[in-house]
Short mmCIF file of C-alpha atoms in Angstrom, two decimals:
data_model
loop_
_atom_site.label_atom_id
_atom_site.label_comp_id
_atom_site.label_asym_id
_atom_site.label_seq_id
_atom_site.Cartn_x
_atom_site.Cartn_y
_atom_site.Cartn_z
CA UNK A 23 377.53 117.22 222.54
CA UNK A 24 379.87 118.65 219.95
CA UNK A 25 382.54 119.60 221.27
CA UNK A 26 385.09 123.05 220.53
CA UNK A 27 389.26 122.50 221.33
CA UNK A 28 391.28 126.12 222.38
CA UNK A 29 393.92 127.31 223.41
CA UNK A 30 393.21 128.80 227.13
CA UNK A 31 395.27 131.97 226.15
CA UNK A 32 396.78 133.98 223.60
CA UNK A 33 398.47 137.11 223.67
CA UNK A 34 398.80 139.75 220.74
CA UNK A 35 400.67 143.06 220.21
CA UNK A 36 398.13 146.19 219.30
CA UNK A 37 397.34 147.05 216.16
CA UNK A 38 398.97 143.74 214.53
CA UNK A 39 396.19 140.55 213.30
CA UNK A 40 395.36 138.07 215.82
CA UNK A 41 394.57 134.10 214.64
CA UNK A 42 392.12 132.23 217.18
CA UNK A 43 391.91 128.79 216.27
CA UNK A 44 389.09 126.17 217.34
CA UNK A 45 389.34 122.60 216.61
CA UNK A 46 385.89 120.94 216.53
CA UNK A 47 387.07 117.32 215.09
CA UNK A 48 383.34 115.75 215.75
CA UNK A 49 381.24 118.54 213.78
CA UNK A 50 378.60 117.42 211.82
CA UNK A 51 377.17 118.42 208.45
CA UNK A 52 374.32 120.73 210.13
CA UNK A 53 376.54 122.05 212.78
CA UNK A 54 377.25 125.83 212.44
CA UNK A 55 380.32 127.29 213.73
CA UNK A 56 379.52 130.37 216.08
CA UNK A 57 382.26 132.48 217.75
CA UNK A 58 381.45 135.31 220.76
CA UNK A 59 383.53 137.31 223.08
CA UNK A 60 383.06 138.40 226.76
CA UNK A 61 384.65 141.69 227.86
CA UNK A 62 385.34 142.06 231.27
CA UNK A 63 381.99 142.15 233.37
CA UNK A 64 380.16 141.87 230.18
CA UNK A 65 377.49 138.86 229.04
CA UNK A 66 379.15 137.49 225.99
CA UNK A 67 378.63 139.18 222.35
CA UNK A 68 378.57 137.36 219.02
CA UNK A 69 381.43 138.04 216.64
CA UNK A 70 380.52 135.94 213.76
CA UNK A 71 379.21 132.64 212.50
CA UNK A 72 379.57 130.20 209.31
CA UNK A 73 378.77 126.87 207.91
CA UNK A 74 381.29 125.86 205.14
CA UNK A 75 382.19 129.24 203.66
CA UNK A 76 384.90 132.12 205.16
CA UNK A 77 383.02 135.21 206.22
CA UNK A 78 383.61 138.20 207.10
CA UNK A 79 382.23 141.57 208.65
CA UNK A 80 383.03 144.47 210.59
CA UNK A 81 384.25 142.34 213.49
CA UNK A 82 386.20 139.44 212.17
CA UNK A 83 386.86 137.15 209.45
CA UNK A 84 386.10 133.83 209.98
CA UNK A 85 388.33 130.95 208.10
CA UNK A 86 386.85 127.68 207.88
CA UNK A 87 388.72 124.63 206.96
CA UNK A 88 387.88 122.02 203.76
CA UNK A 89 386.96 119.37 206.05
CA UNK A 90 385.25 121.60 208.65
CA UNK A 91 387.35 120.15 211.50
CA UNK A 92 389.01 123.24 212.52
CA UNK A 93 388.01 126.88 212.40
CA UNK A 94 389.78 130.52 212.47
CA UNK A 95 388.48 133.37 213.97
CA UNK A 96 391.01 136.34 212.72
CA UNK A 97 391.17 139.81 213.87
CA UNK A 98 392.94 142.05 211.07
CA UNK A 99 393.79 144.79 213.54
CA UNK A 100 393.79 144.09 217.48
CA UNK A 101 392.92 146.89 219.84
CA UNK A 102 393.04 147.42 223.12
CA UNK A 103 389.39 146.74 223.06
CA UNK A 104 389.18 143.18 222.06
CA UNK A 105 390.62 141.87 225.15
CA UNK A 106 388.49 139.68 225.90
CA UNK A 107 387.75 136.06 226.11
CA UNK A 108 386.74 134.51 222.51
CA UNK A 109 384.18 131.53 222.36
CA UNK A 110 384.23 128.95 219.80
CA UNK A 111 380.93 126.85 219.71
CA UNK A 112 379.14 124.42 217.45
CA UNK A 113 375.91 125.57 217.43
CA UNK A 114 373.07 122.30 216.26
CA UNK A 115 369.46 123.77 215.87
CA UNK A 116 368.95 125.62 219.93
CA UNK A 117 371.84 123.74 221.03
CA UNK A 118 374.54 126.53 222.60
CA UNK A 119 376.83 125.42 225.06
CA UNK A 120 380.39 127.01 225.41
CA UNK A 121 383.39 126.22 226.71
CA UNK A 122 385.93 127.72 228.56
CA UNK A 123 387.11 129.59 225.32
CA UNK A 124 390.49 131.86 225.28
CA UNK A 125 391.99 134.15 226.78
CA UNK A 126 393.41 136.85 224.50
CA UNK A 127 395.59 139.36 225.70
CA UNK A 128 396.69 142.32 223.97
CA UNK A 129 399.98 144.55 224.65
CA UNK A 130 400.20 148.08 223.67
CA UNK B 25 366.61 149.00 220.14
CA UNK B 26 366.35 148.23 223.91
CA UNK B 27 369.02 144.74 225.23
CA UNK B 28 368.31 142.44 227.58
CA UNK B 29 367.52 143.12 230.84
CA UNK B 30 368.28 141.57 233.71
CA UNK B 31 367.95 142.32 237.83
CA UNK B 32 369.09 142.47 240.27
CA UNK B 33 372.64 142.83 239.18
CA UNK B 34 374.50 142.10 242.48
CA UNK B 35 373.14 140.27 245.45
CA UNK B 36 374.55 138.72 248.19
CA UNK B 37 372.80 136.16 250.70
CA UNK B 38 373.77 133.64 252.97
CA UNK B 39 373.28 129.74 252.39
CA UNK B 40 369.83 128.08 252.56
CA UNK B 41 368.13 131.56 251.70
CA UNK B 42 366.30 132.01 248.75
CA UNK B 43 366.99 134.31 245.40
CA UNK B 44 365.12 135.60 242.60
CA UNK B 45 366.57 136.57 239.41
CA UNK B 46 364.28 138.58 236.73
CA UNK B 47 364.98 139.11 232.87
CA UNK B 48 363.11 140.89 229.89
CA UNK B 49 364.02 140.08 226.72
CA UNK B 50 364.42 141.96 223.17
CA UNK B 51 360.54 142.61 222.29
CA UNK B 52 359.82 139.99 219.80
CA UNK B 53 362.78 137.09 220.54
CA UNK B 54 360.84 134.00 221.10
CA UNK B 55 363.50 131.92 222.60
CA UNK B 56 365.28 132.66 226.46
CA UNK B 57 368.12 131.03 227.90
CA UNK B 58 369.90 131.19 231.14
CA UNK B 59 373.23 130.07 231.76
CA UNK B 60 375.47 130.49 234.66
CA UNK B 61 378.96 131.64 234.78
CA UNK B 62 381.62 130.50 237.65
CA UNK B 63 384.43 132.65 237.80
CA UNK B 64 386.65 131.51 235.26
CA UNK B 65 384.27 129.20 233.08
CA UNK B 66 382.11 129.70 230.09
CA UNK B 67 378.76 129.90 230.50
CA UNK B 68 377.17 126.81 231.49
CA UNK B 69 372.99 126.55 230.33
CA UNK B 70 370.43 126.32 232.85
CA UNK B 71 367.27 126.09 231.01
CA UNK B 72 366.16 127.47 227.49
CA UNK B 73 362.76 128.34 226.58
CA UNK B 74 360.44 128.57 223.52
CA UNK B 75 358.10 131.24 224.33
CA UNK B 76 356.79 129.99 227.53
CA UNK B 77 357.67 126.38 226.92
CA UNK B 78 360.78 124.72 228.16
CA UNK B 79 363.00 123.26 225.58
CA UNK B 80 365.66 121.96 227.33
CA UNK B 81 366.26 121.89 230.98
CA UNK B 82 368.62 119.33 230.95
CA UNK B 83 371.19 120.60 233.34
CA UNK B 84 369.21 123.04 236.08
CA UNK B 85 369.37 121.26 239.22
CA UNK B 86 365.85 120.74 239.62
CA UNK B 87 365.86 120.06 243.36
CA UNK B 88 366.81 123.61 244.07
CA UNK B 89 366.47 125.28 241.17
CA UNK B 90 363.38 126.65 239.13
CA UNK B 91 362.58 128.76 236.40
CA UNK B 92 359.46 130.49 234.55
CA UNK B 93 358.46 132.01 231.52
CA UNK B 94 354.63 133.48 232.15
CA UNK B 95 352.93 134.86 228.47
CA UNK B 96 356.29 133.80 226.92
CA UNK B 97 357.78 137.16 227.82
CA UNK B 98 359.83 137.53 230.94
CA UNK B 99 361.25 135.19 232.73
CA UNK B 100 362.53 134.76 236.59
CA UNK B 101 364.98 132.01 238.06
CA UNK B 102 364.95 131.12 241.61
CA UNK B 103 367.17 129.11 243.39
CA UNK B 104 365.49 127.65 246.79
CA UNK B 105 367.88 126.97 249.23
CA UNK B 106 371.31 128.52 248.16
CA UNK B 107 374.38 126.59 248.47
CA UNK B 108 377.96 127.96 248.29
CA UNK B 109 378.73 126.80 244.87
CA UNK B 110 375.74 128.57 243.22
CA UNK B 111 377.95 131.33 243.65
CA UNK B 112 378.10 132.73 240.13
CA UNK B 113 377.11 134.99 237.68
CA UNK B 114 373.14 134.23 236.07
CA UNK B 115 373.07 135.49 232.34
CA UNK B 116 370.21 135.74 230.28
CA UNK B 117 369.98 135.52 226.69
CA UNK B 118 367.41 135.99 224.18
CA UNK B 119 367.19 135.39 220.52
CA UNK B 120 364.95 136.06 217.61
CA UNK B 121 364.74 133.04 215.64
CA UNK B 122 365.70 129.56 216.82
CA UNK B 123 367.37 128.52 213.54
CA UNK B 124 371.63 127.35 213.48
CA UNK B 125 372.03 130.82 212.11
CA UNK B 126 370.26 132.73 215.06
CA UNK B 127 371.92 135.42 217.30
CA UNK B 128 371.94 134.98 221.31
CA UNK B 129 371.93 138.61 222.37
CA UNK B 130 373.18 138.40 226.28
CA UNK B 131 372.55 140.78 229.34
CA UNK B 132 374.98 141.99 231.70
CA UNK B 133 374.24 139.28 234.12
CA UNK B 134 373.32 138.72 237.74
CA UNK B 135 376.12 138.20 240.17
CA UNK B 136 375.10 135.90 243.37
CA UNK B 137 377.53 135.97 245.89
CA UNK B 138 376.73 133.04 248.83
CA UNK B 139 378.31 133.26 251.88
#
């Protein structure tokens, strides 16, 4: 399996950007990076997704690097509500297996 | 546009007993996973489905554990007998196309509590 390297927490400061990285050093070429969140007592939500390209939308921005070995899932504007904890996977054709993500923590 | 569902959403039993664990998906998603969720993990899969086919089953503990998918619609898990460390939450996901690209949409989960 392709496997996804975070941090187990992070903490942030409301309203300021928040930078989640994901190493992922054994991606391959057809491997797209997918990140979801899980609020409290919630199944997990997807955030975003991308192959070589940064994306963005409503949620997030997602900053990939040149070699695709490490990935950056950036919230412009934390709130209260996206305490949760953030997923990083490597998604291969059905393949979707997570791992124990992080922890992000964010102070009024 | 009507989420997953998923029932019961609590239940609590005592080892060796037997539980059930339904879940409908979006109208129209083809593929179904389940994945369970110890306190304080990520969500591990159980078993995913195409339509009513498995697809990968590699890690459901097949001695106690079993899971259907009749007409490629809903879907139940049953465990058969309980241990302690099934303890856990039982999510359900469904998703629309099977592609890299594709979206798991997730339901609020099962919690199984085995005393």
């Amino acid at each position: 399996d392709a496997k996804t390297t975070q941090p187990n927490s992070m903490e942030s400061n409301e309203e300021e950007p928040v930078h989640l990285p994901c190493n992922h050093s054994t991606i391959s070429g057809t491997d797209y990076i997918h990140w979801y969140r899980q609020l409290p007592s919630q199944g997990p939500e997807y955030v975003i997704h991308g192959l070589t390209s940064n994306v963005n939308n409503r949620m997030a921005s997602l900053a990939i690097a040149e070699d695709r070995k490490s990935s950056t899932l950036i919230l412009h504007r934390a709130t209260l509500r996206d305490a949760a904890v953030y997923y990083c996977i490597l998604r291969r054709n059905n393949d979707m297996r997570f791992g124990a993500g992080t922890r992000l923590t964010v102070k009024p | 546009e009507a989420g997953v569902a998923q029932s019961p959403r609590y239940k609590i039993i005592e080892k060796r007993q037997s539980v059930a664990f339904w879940c409908n998906p979006i109208s129209g998603h083809a593929t179904l996973y389940w994945y369970q969720q110890i306190l304080g993990q990520g969500p591990k899969l159980l078993i995913q489905f195409q339509n009513n086919g498995v697809v990968d089953d590699s890690q459901l503990p097949k001695d106690r554990f079993s899971a259907e998918r009749l007409k490629g619609v809903d879907s139940t898990l049953k465990i058969q007998p309980a241990k302690l460390e099934d303890s856990a939450v039982y999510l359900c996901a469904s998703s629309l196309v099977t592609a890299n690209t594709g979206e798991l949409f997730f339901g609020e989960g099962s919690r199984l509590t085995v005393l």
